[in-house]
């Protein structure tokens, strides 16, 4: 057995959607690869960066592929899951981090088409991913589904012009979905959880790889960073005893809003 085979996620295939070229998606993809997983990446707006992440994953001895497109589009999700299955193997880990834009404004100023777009990005994408991957996880008797929610989304107390209500509603729906499905899927060996960060400090893109590998000191940064969020996600993927949970990462100012 070589060292790679001894890693806890060796032989697992992870699928990471939304912003896989930057932020939480990038850090999560790299952290999962560090633990031994092969990774299928999806990104809607940062293809070049996602390709760079794939190269970093390969430098760790893992396999990687990139499928661009909107993760709330059923055709894109079908292609993403299909290519992952064909080229890497059936995804046993799904991290749904794709979400809507942060646009604070009063409710009467939200155009209906933008409201529907936000709901699709926040909710439909998670539904489509779960729908496409859950049957194979049940059959395998093992699966980890983690979505990125939002701190305190169910008790959103900030005014809409500071924290957008479509964002909060979408994140709260994600929390509800994992809590509800977790009750029914535990007997199949499948866990569903959410990580709910508050405001995060973003490390520079070029520093994320070294930070994930423990080669970059985070002591000087306000926490959490996107790497801290990624590490919480990875812990949920490693631990089969936690399911139906929303792990809050409020940061040093829990009364602040998560976007901006």
Coordinates of N, CA and C in Angstrom, one line a residue:
X1 N 0.9 -1.2 0.0 CA 0.0 0.0 0.0 C 0.9 1.2 0.0
X2 N 0.6 2.2 -0.9 CA 1.4 3.4 -0.9 C 0.7 4.4 0.0
X3 N 1.3 5.6 0.2 CA 0.8 6.6 1.1 C -0.5 7.1 0.6
X4 N -0.7 7.3 -0.7 CA -2.0 7.8 -1.2 C -3.2 6.9 -0.8
X5 N -2.9 5.6 -0.9 CA -4.0 4.6 -0.6 C -4.4 4.7 0.9
X6 N -3.6 5.2 1.7 CA -3.9 5.2 3.2 C -4.7 6.5 3.5
X7 N -4.9 7.4 2.6 CA -5.6 8.6 2.9 C -7.1 8.3 3.1
X8 N -7.8 9.0 4.0 CA -9.1 8.6 4.4 C -10.2 8.6 3.3
X9 N -10.0 9.5 2.3 CA -10.9 9.5 1.2 C -10.4 8.9 -0.1
X10 N -9.3 8.1 0.0 CA -8.8 7.4 -1.2 C -9.8 6.5 -1.8
X11 N -10.0 6.6 -3.1 CA -11.0 5.8 -3.8 C -12.3 6.4 -3.9
X12 N -12.5 7.6 -3.2 CA -13.8 8.3 -3.3 C -13.8 9.3 -4.4
X13 N -14.9 9.6 -4.9 CA -15.1 10.7 -5.9 C -15.9 11.8 -5.4
X14 N -15.4 13.0 -5.4 CA -16.2 14.1 -4.9 C -16.6 15.0 -6.1
X15 N -17.8 15.6 -5.9 CA -18.3 16.6 -6.9 C -18.6 17.9 -6.2
X16 N -17.9 18.9 -6.6 CA -18.0 20.2 -6.0 C -18.6 21.2 -7.0
X17 N -19.7 21.9 -6.7 CA -20.3 22.8 -7.6 C -20.2 24.2 -7.1
X18 N -20.2 25.2 -8.0 CA -20.4 26.6 -7.7 C -19.1 27.2 -7.2
X19 N -18.5 28.1 -8.0 CA -17.3 28.8 -7.6 C -16.1 27.9 -7.3
X20 N -16.1 26.8 -8.0 CA -15.0 25.9 -7.8 C -13.6 26.5 -8.2
X21 N -13.7 27.6 -8.9 CA -12.4 28.3 -9.2 C -12.0 29.3 -8.2
X22 N -12.8 29.6 -7.2 CA -12.4 30.6 -6.2 C -13.1 30.3 -4.9
X23 N -12.8 31.1 -3.9 CA -13.5 31.0 -2.6 C -13.7 29.7 -2.0
X24 N -14.8 29.4 -1.4 CA -15.1 28.2 -0.6 C -15.0 27.0 -1.5
X25 N -15.5 27.0 -2.8 CA -15.4 25.9 -3.7 C -14.0 25.5 -4.0
X26 N -13.1 26.4 -4.2 CA -11.7 26.1 -4.5 C -11.1 25.4 -3.3
X27 N -11.3 26.1 -2.1 CA -10.6 25.5 -0.9 C -11.2 24.1 -0.6
X28 N -12.5 23.9 -0.8 CA -13.1 22.6 -0.5 C -12.6 21.5 -1.5
X29 N -12.5 21.8 -2.8 CA -12.0 20.9 -3.8 C -10.6 20.5 -3.4
X30 N -9.7 21.4 -3.1 CA -8.3 21.1 -2.7 C -8.2 20.3 -1.4
X31 N -9.0 20.7 -0.4 CA -9.0 19.9 0.8 C -9.5 18.5 0.7
X32 N -10.5 18.3 -0.1 CA -10.9 16.9 -0.4 C -9.9 16.1 -1.1
X33 N -9.2 16.7 -2.1 CA -8.1 16.1 -2.8 C -7.0 15.7 -1.8
X34 N -6.7 16.6 -0.9 CA -5.6 16.4 0.1 C -5.9 15.1 0.9
X35 N -7.2 14.9 1.1 CA -7.6 13.7 1.9 C -7.7 12.5 1.0
X36 N -7.4 12.6 -0.3 CA -7.4 11.4 -1.1 C -8.5 11.3 -2.2
X37 N -9.4 12.2 -2.2 CA -10.5 12.1 -3.2 C -10.2 12.6 -4.6
X38 N -10.7 12.0 -5.6 CA -10.7 12.5 -6.9 C -11.9 13.5 -7.0
X39 N -11.7 14.6 -7.8 CA -12.7 15.7 -7.8 C -13.2 16.1 -9.1
X40 N -14.5 16.2 -9.3 CA -15.2 16.8 -10.4 C -15.6 18.2 -10.0
X41 N -15.2 19.2 -10.8 CA -15.4 20.6 -10.5 C -16.5 21.1 -11.4
X42 N -17.3 22.0 -10.9 CA -18.3 22.7 -11.7 C -18.1 24.2 -11.3
X43 N -18.1 25.0 -12.4 CA -18.1 26.5 -12.1 C -18.9 27.1 -13.3
X44 N -19.5 28.2 -12.9 CA -20.3 28.9 -13.9 C -19.6 30.1 -14.5
X45 N -18.7 30.8 -13.7 CA -18.2 32.0 -14.2 C -16.6 32.1 -14.2
X46 N -16.0 31.1 -13.7 CA -14.5 31.2 -13.5 C -13.8 29.9 -14.0
X47 N -14.0 29.6 -15.3 CA -13.5 28.4 -15.9 C -12.0 28.3 -15.8
X48 N -11.3 29.4 -16.2 CA -9.8 29.3 -16.1 C -9.3 29.0 -14.7
X49 N -9.9 29.6 -13.7 CA -9.5 29.4 -12.4 C -9.8 27.9 -12.0
X50 N -10.9 27.4 -12.4 CA -11.3 26.0 -12.1 C -10.3 25.1 -12.7
X51 N -9.9 25.4 -14.0 CA -8.9 24.5 -14.6 C -7.6 24.6 -13.8
X52 N -7.2 25.7 -13.3 CA -6.0 25.8 -12.5 C -6.1 25.0 -11.2
X53 N -7.3 25.0 -10.6 CA -7.6 24.1 -9.4 C -7.4 22.7 -9.8
X54 N -7.9 22.3 -10.9 CA -7.8 20.9 -11.4 C -6.3 20.5 -11.5
X55 N -5.5 21.4 -12.0 CA -4.1 21.1 -12.1 C -3.4 21.0 -10.7
X56 N -3.9 21.8 -9.8 CA -3.3 21.6 -8.4 C -3.8 20.3 -7.8
X57 N -5.0 19.9 -8.1 CA -5.5 18.6 -7.6 C -4.6 17.5 -8.2
X58 N -4.4 17.5 -9.5 CA -3.5 16.5 -10.1 C -2.1 16.5 -9.6
X59 N -1.6 17.7 -9.1 CA -0.3 17.7 -8.6 C -0.2 17.0 -7.2
X60 N -1.4 16.7 -6.6 CA -1.4 15.9 -5.4 C -1.6 14.5 -5.7
X61 N -1.6 14.1 -6.9 CA -1.8 12.7 -7.3 C -3.2 12.2 -7.5
X62 N -4.1 13.2 -7.4 CA -5.5 12.8 -7.6 C -6.0 13.1 -9.1
X63 N -7.1 12.6 -9.4 CA -7.7 12.9 -10.7 C -8.7 14.0 -10.6
X64 N -8.8 14.8 -11.7 CA -9.8 15.9 -11.7 C -10.3 16.2 -13.0
X65 N -11.5 16.7 -13.1 CA -12.1 17.2 -14.3 C -13.0 18.4 -14.0
X66 N -13.2 19.2 -15.1 CA -14.0 20.4 -14.9 C -15.1 20.4 -15.9
X67 N -16.4 20.7 -15.4 CA -17.5 20.8 -16.3 C -18.1 22.1 -16.0
X68 N -18.1 23.1 -17.0 CA -18.6 24.4 -16.8 C -20.1 24.4 -17.0
X69 N -20.8 25.4 -16.4 CA -22.2 25.6 -16.6 C -22.9 25.9 -15.3
X70 N -24.2 26.3 -15.4 CA -25.0 26.7 -14.3 C -25.6 25.4 -13.6
X71 N -25.2 25.3 -12.4 CA -25.6 24.1 -11.6 C -27.1 24.0 -11.3
X72 N -27.8 25.0 -11.6 CA -29.3 25.0 -11.5 C -30.0 24.6 -12.8
X73 N -29.2 24.2 -13.8 CA -29.7 23.8 -15.1 C -29.6 22.2 -15.1
X74 N -30.8 21.6 -15.3 CA -30.8 20.1 -15.2 C -29.8 19.5 -16.3
X75 N -29.7 20.1 -17.4 CA -28.8 19.5 -18.5 C -27.3 19.6 -18.0
X76 N -26.9 20.7 -17.3 CA -25.6 20.8 -16.8 C -25.3 19.8 -15.7
X77 N -26.3 19.6 -14.8 CA -26.1 18.6 -13.7 C -26.0 17.2 -14.3
X78 N -26.8 16.9 -15.3 CA -26.7 15.6 -15.9 C -25.4 15.4 -16.5
X79 N -24.8 16.4 -17.2 CA -23.5 16.2 -17.8 C -22.4 16.1 -16.7
X80 N -22.5 16.9 -15.7 CA -21.6 16.9 -14.6 C -21.5 15.5 -14.0
X81 N -22.7 15.0 -13.6 CA -22.7 13.7 -12.9 C -22.3 12.6 -13.9
X82 N -22.8 12.7 -15.1 CA -22.4 11.7 -16.1 C -21.0 11.6 -16.4
X83 N -20.3 12.8 -16.6 CA -18.9 12.8 -16.9 C -18.1 12.3 -15.7
X84 N -18.5 12.7 -14.5 CA -17.8 12.3 -13.3 C -17.9 10.7 -13.2
X85 N -19.1 10.2 -13.4 CA -19.2 8.7 -13.3 C -18.4 8.0 -14.4
X86 N -18.4 8.5 -15.6 CA -17.7 7.9 -16.7 C -16.1 8.0 -16.5
X87 N -15.7 9.1 -16.1 CA -14.2 9.4 -16.1 C -13.6 9.1 -14.7
X88 N -14.3 9.3 -13.6 CA -13.7 9.1 -12.3 C -14.4 8.0 -11.5
X89 N -15.7 7.8 -11.7 CA -16.4 6.9 -10.9 C -17.6 7.6 -10.3
X90 N -18.6 6.8 -9.7 CA -19.8 7.4 -9.2 C -19.5 8.3 -8.0
X91 N -19.9 9.6 -8.0 CA -19.7 10.5 -6.9 C -20.3 10.0 -5.6
X92 N -19.4 9.8 -4.6 CA -19.9 9.5 -3.3 C -20.0 10.7 -2.3
X93 N -19.4 11.8 -2.8 CA -19.4 13.0 -2.0 C -19.9 14.1 -2.9
X94 N -20.8 14.9 -2.4 CA -21.4 16.0 -3.2 C -21.3 17.3 -2.3
X95 N -20.7 18.3 -2.8 CA -20.6 19.6 -2.0 C -21.3 20.6 -2.9
X96 N -22.5 21.1 -2.5 CA -23.3 22.1 -3.3 C -23.0 23.4 -2.7
X97 N -22.1 24.2 -3.4 CA -21.8 25.5 -2.9 C -22.3 26.6 -3.8
X98 N -22.8 26.2 -5.0 CA -23.4 27.2 -5.9 C -24.5 28.0 -5.2
X99 N -24.6 29.3 -5.4 CA -25.7 30.0 -4.8 C -26.0 31.3 -5.6
X100 N -26.9 32.0 -5.1 CA -27.4 33.3 -5.8 C -26.4 34.4 -5.4
X101 N -26.7 35.5 -6.1 CA -25.9 36.7 -5.9 C -26.3 37.5 -4.6
X102 N -25.4 38.2 -4.1 CA -25.7 39.0 -2.9 C -26.1 40.4 -3.3
X103 N -27.4 40.7 -3.4 CA -27.9 42.0 -3.9 C -28.9 42.5 -2.8
X104 N -28.5 43.2 -1.8 CA -29.4 43.7 -0.8 C -30.3 44.8 -1.4
X105 N -31.6 44.7 -1.2 CA -32.6 45.7 -1.6 C -34.0 45.4 -1.1
X106 N -34.8 46.4 -1.0 CA -36.2 46.1 -0.5 C -36.9 45.1 -1.4
X107 N -37.9 44.4 -0.8 CA -38.5 43.3 -1.6 C -39.2 43.9 -2.8
X108 N -39.8 45.1 -2.7 CA -40.5 45.7 -3.9 C -39.6 46.0 -5.0
X109 N -38.3 46.1 -4.8 CA -37.4 46.4 -5.9 C -36.8 45.2 -6.5
X110 N -37.2 44.0 -6.1 CA -36.6 42.7 -6.7 C -37.5 42.4 -7.9
X111 N -36.9 42.4 -9.1 CA -37.7 42.0 -10.3 C -38.1 40.5 -10.2
X112 N -39.3 40.1 -10.6 CA -39.7 38.7 -10.4 C -38.7 37.7 -11.1
X113 N -38.2 38.1 -12.3 CA -37.3 37.1 -12.9 C -36.0 36.9 -12.1
X114 N -35.5 38.0 -11.4 CA -34.3 37.8 -10.6 C -34.6 37.1 -9.3
X115 N -35.8 37.2 -8.8 CA -36.3 36.4 -7.7 C -36.2 34.9 -8.0
X116 N -36.8 34.6 -9.2 CA -36.9 33.2 -9.6 C -35.5 32.7 -9.9
X117 N -34.6 33.5 -10.4 CA -33.2 33.1 -10.7 C -32.5 32.8 -9.3
X118 N -32.7 33.6 -8.3 CA -32.1 33.4 -7.0 C -32.6 32.1 -6.4
X119 N -33.9 31.8 -6.5 CA -34.4 30.6 -6.0 C -33.9 29.4 -6.7
X120 N -33.7 29.5 -8.0 CA -33.1 28.4 -8.8 C -31.7 28.1 -8.4
X121 N -30.9 29.2 -8.2 CA -29.5 29.0 -7.9 C -29.4 28.5 -6.4
X122 N -30.2 28.9 -5.5 CA -30.1 28.5 -4.1 C -30.7 27.1 -3.9
X123 N -31.8 26.8 -4.5 CA -32.6 25.6 -4.1 C -32.6 24.6 -5.2
X124 N -32.9 25.0 -6.5 CA -32.9 24.0 -7.6 C -31.6 23.2 -7.7
X125 N -30.5 24.0 -7.7 CA -29.2 23.3 -7.9 C -29.0 22.2 -6.9
X126 N -29.3 22.4 -5.6 CA -29.2 21.4 -4.6 C -30.1 20.2 -4.9
X127 N -31.4 20.5 -5.2 CA -32.3 19.5 -5.5 C -31.8 18.6 -6.7
X128 N -31.3 19.2 -7.7 CA -30.9 18.5 -8.9 C -29.7 17.6 -8.6
X129 N -28.8 18.1 -7.8 CA -27.6 17.3 -7.4 C -28.0 16.1 -6.6
X130 N -28.8 16.3 -5.6 CA -29.2 15.2 -4.7 C -30.0 14.2 -5.6
X131 N -30.9 14.7 -6.4 CA -31.7 13.8 -7.2 C -30.8 12.9 -8.1
X132 N -29.7 13.5 -8.6 CA -28.9 12.8 -9.6 C -27.9 11.8 -9.0
X133 N -27.5 12.1 -7.7 CA -26.5 11.3 -7.1 C -26.9 10.3 -6.0
X134 N -28.1 10.6 -5.4 CA -28.5 9.9 -4.2 C -28.7 8.4 -4.5
X135 N -29.4 8.0 -5.6 CA -29.6 6.6 -5.8 C -28.3 5.7 -5.8
X136 N -27.3 6.2 -6.4 CA -26.0 5.5 -6.4 C -25.4 5.4 -5.0
X137 N -25.5 6.5 -4.3 CA -25.0 6.4 -2.9 C -25.8 5.4 -2.1
X138 N -27.1 5.3 -2.2 CA -27.9 4.3 -1.5 C -27.4 2.9 -1.9
X139 N -27.2 2.7 -3.2 CA -26.8 1.4 -3.6 C -25.4 1.0 -3.1
X140 N -24.5 2.0 -3.0 CA -23.2 1.8 -2.5 C -23.2 1.6 -0.9
X141 N -24.2 2.1 -0.3 CA -24.3 2.1 1.2 C -23.4 3.2 1.8
X142 N -23.0 4.2 1.1 CA -22.1 5.2 1.6 C -22.3 6.5 0.8
X143 N -22.5 7.6 1.4 CA -22.5 8.9 0.7 C -22.5 10.1 1.7
X144 N -21.9 11.2 1.2 CA -21.8 12.4 2.0 C -22.3 13.6 1.1
X145 N -23.3 14.3 1.6 CA -23.8 15.4 0.9 C -23.7 16.6 1.8
X146 N -23.1 17.7 1.4 CA -22.9 18.9 2.2 C -23.3 20.1 1.3
X147 N -24.1 20.9 1.9 CA -24.4 22.2 1.1 C -23.9 23.4 2.0
X148 N -23.6 24.4 1.3 CA -23.2 25.7 1.9 C -24.4 26.5 2.2
X149 N -24.8 26.7 3.5 CA -25.9 27.5 3.8 C -25.5 28.9 4.2
X150 N -26.2 29.5 5.2 CA -25.9 30.8 5.7 C -26.2 30.9 7.1
X151 N -25.3 31.6 7.9 CA -25.4 31.7 9.3 C -26.7 32.4 9.7
X152 N -27.5 31.8 10.5 CA -28.7 32.4 11.1 C -29.8 32.7 10.0
X153 N -29.8 32.0 8.9 CA -30.7 32.3 7.8 C -32.1 32.1 8.2
X154 N -32.4 31.2 9.1 CA -33.8 31.0 9.5 C -34.4 32.2 10.4
X155 N -33.5 32.9 11.0 CA -33.9 34.0 11.8 C -33.2 35.3 11.3
X156 N -33.4 35.6 10.1 CA -32.8 36.7 9.4 C -33.4 38.0 9.9
X157 N -32.6 38.7 10.7 CA -33.1 39.9 11.4 C -32.6 41.2 10.8
X158 N -31.7 41.1 9.8 CA -31.2 42.3 9.2 C -32.2 42.8 8.2
X159 N -32.3 44.1 7.9 CA -33.3 44.6 6.9 C -32.8 44.2 5.5
X160 N -33.8 44.1 4.6 CA -33.5 43.7 3.2 C -32.5 44.5 2.5
X161 N -32.4 45.8 2.8 CA -31.4 46.6 2.1 C -30.0 46.4 2.6
X162 N -29.8 45.6 3.7 CA -28.5 45.2 4.2 C -28.2 43.8 3.9
X163 N -29.2 42.9 4.1 CA -29.0 41.5 3.8 C -30.2 41.0 3.0
X164 N -29.9 40.5 1.8 CA -31.0 40.2 0.8 C -31.9 39.0 1.3
X165 N -33.2 39.2 1.3 CA -34.1 38.2 1.8 C -34.1 37.0 0.9
X166 N -33.9 37.1 -0.4 CA -33.9 36.0 -1.3 C -32.7 35.1 -1.0
X167 N -31.6 35.7 -0.7 CA -30.4 34.9 -0.2 C -30.8 34.1 1.1
X168 N -31.3 34.8 2.1 CA -31.6 34.1 3.3 C -32.7 33.0 3.1
X169 N -33.7 33.3 2.3 CA -34.7 32.2 2.1 C -34.1 31.0 1.4
X170 N -33.2 31.2 0.5 CA -32.6 30.1 -0.2 C -31.7 29.3 0.7
X171 N -30.9 30.0 1.6 CA -30.1 29.2 2.5 C -30.9 28.5 3.5
X172 N -32.0 29.1 4.0 CA -32.8 28.4 5.0 C -33.5 27.2 4.4
X173 N -33.8 27.3 3.1 CA -34.4 26.1 2.4 C -33.4 25.0 2.3
X174 N -32.1 25.3 2.1 CA -31.0 24.3 2.1 C -30.9 23.6 3.4
X175 N -31.0 24.4 4.5 CA -30.9 23.8 5.8 C -32.1 22.8 6.1
X176 N -33.3 23.3 5.7 CA -34.5 22.4 5.8 C -34.3 21.1 5.0
X177 N -33.8 21.2 3.8 CA -33.7 20.0 3.0 C -32.8 19.0 3.6
X178 N -31.6 19.4 4.1 CA -30.7 18.4 4.6 C -31.2 17.8 5.9
X179 N -31.8 18.6 6.7 CA -32.4 18.1 8.0 C -33.5 17.1 7.7
X180 N -34.3 17.4 6.7 CA -35.4 16.5 6.4 C -34.9 15.2 5.7
X181 N -34.1 15.3 4.7 CA -33.6 14.1 4.0 C -32.7 13.2 4.9
X182 N -32.0 13.8 5.8 CA -31.1 13.1 6.7 C -31.8 12.0 7.5
X183 N -33.0 12.3 7.9 CA -33.8 11.3 8.7 C -34.1 10.1 7.9
X184 N -34.2 10.2 6.6 CA -34.6 9.0 5.8 C -33.4 8.3 5.1
X185 N -32.3 9.0 5.0 CA -31.2 8.4 4.3 C -30.1 7.8 5.2
X186 N -30.2 8.0 6.5 CA -29.2 7.5 7.4 C -29.1 6.0 7.4
X187 N -30.2 5.3 7.2 CA -30.2 3.8 7.1 C -29.5 3.3 5.9
X188 N -29.3 4.2 4.9 CA -28.5 3.8 3.7 C -27.0 4.2 3.8
X189 N -26.6 4.7 4.9 CA -25.2 5.1 5.0 C -24.9 6.4 4.4
X190 N -25.9 7.2 4.1 CA -25.8 8.5 3.5 C -26.0 9.6 4.5
X191 N -25.1 10.6 4.7 CA -25.3 11.7 5.6 C -25.5 13.0 4.7
X192 N -26.4 13.9 5.3 CA -26.6 15.2 4.7 C -26.5 16.2 5.7
X193 N -25.7 17.2 5.5 CA -25.4 18.3 6.4 C -25.2 19.6 5.7
X194 N -25.2 20.7 6.4 CA -24.9 22.0 5.9 C -23.9 22.7 6.7
X195 N -23.0 23.5 6.1 CA -22.1 24.4 6.8 C -22.6 25.8 6.6
X196 N -22.8 26.6 7.6 CA -23.5 27.9 7.5 C -22.5 29.0 8.0
X197 N -21.7 29.5 7.1 CA -20.8 30.6 7.5 C -21.5 31.9 7.6
X198 N -20.9 32.7 8.5 CA -21.2 34.2 8.5 C -20.2 34.9 7.6
X199 N -19.9 36.1 7.9 CA -18.9 36.8 7.1 C -17.6 36.1 7.1
X200 N -17.0 35.9 6.0 CA -15.7 35.2 5.9 C -14.6 36.2 5.4
X201 N -13.4 35.9 5.8 CA -12.2 36.7 5.2 C -11.7 35.8 4.1
X202 N -11.6 36.4 2.9 CA -11.1 35.6 1.7 C -9.6 35.8 1.6
X203 N -8.9 34.7 1.7 CA -7.5 34.6 1.3 C -7.3 34.9 -0.1
X204 N -6.2 35.5 -0.5 CA -5.9 35.7 -1.9 C -5.9 34.3 -2.6
X205 N -6.3 34.3 -3.8 CA -6.5 33.0 -4.6 C -5.2 32.2 -4.6
X206 N -4.1 32.9 -4.8 CA -2.8 32.2 -4.9 C -2.3 31.6 -3.6
X207 N -2.9 32.0 -2.5 CA -2.5 31.5 -1.2 C -3.4 30.3 -0.7
X208 N -4.5 30.0 -1.4 CA -5.4 29.0 -0.9 C -4.7 27.6 -0.9
X209 N -4.0 27.3 -1.9 CA -3.4 25.9 -2.0 C -2.5 25.7 -0.9
X210 N -1.6 26.6 -0.6 CA -0.6 26.5 0.5 C -1.4 26.4 1.8
X211 N -2.4 27.2 2.0 CA -3.2 27.2 3.2 C -3.8 25.9 3.5
X212 N -4.4 25.3 2.5 CA -5.0 24.0 2.6 C -4.0 22.9 3.0
X213 N -2.8 23.1 2.5 CA -1.7 22.1 2.8 C -1.0 22.4 4.1
X214 N -1.4 23.5 4.8 CA -0.8 23.8 6.0 C 0.5 24.5 5.9
X215 N 0.8 25.1 4.7 CA 2.0 25.8 4.5 C 1.9 27.3 4.5
X216 N 0.8 27.8 5.0 CA 0.5 29.2 5.0 C -0.2 29.6 6.3
X217 N 0.5 30.5 7.1 CA 0.0 30.8 8.4 C -1.3 31.7 8.3
X218 N -2.3 31.3 9.0 CA -3.6 32.0 9.0 C -3.8 32.9 10.3
X219 N -2.8 32.9 11.1 CA -3.0 33.6 12.4 C -3.3 35.1 12.3
X220 N -2.8 35.7 11.2 CA -3.0 37.1 11.1 C -4.3 37.5 10.4
X221 N -5.1 36.5 10.1 CA -6.4 36.8 9.5 C -7.6 36.7 10.4
X222 N -8.6 37.5 10.2 CA -9.8 37.4 10.9 C -10.5 36.1 10.4
X223 N -10.9 35.3 11.3 CA -11.5 34.0 11.0 C -13.0 34.0 11.1
X224 N -13.7 33.2 10.3 CA -13.2 32.1 9.4 C -12.8 32.7 8.1
X225 N -11.8 32.0 7.4 CA -11.5 32.2 6.0 C -12.2 31.1 5.2
X226 N -12.1 31.2 3.9 CA -12.7 30.1 3.1 C -12.1 28.8 3.4
X227 N -10.9 28.8 3.8 CA -10.2 27.5 4.2 C -10.8 26.9 5.4
X228 N -11.2 27.7 6.4 CA -11.9 27.2 7.6 C -13.2 26.6 7.2
X229 N -14.0 27.2 6.3 CA -15.3 26.7 5.8 C -15.0 25.3 5.2
X230 N -14.0 25.3 4.3 CA -13.7 24.0 3.6 C -13.3 22.9 4.6
X231 N -12.6 23.2 5.6 CA -12.2 22.2 6.6 C -13.4 21.7 7.3
X232 N -14.4 22.5 7.6 CA -15.6 22.1 8.2 C -16.4 21.1 7.3
X233 N -16.4 21.4 6.0 CA -17.0 20.6 5.1 C -16.3 19.2 5.0
X234 N -15.0 19.2 5.0 CA -14.3 18.0 4.9 C -14.5 17.1 6.1
X235 N -14.6 17.7 7.3 CA -14.8 16.9 8.5 C -16.2 16.2 8.4
X236 N -17.2 16.9 7.8 CA -18.5 16.2 7.7 C -18.4 15.1 6.7
X237 N -17.5 15.2 5.7 CA -17.3 14.1 4.7 C -16.6 12.9 5.4
X238 N -15.8 13.2 6.3 CA -15.0 12.1 7.0 C -15.8 11.4 8.1
X239 N -16.7 12.1 8.7 CA -17.5 11.6 9.8 C -18.8 11.1 9.4
X240 N -19.1 9.8 9.5 CA -20.4 9.2 9.2 C -21.4 9.2 10.3
X241 N -21.0 9.8 11.5 CA -21.9 9.8 12.6 C -22.7 11.1 12.7
X242 N -22.4 12.1 12.0 CA -23.1 13.4 12.0 C -24.0 13.5 10.8
X243 N -25.2 13.7 11.0 CA -26.2 13.9 9.8 C -27.3 14.8 10.3
X244 N -27.9 15.5 9.3 CA -29.0 16.4 9.6 C -28.6 17.6 10.4
X245 N -27.3 18.0 10.4 CA -26.8 19.1 11.2 C -26.5 20.4 10.3
X246 N -26.7 21.5 10.9 CA -26.3 22.8 10.3 C -25.1 23.3 11.1
X247 N -23.9 23.2 10.6 CA -22.7 23.6 11.4 C -22.5 25.1 11.2
X248 N -22.7 25.9 12.3 CA -22.6 27.4 12.2 C -21.1 27.8 12.3
X249 N -20.7 28.7 11.5 CA -19.4 29.3 11.6 C -19.6 30.8 11.6
X250 N -20.1 31.4 12.7 CA -20.5 32.8 12.7 C -19.4 33.8 12.6
X251 N -18.2 33.4 13.0 CA -17.1 34.4 12.9 C -17.1 35.3 14.2
X252 N -16.2 36.3 14.2 CA -16.1 37.1 15.4 C -17.2 38.1 15.6
X253 N -18.1 38.3 14.5 CA -19.1 39.3 14.6 C -20.4 38.6 14.2
X254 N -21.0 37.8 15.1 CA -22.2 37.0 14.7 C -23.4 37.8 14.3
X255 N -23.4 39.1 14.7 CA -24.6 39.9 14.3 C -24.4 40.5 12.9
X256 N -23.3 40.3 12.3 CA -23.1 40.8 10.9 C -23.7 39.9 9.9
X257 N -23.9 40.4 8.7 CA -24.4 39.6 7.6 C -23.3 38.9 6.9
X258 N -23.7 37.8 6.1 CA -22.7 36.9 5.6 C -22.1 37.4 4.2
X259 N -22.8 38.2 3.5 CA -22.3 38.6 2.2 C -21.5 39.9 2.2
X260 N -21.4 40.5 1.1 CA -20.8 41.8 1.0 C -19.4 41.7 0.4

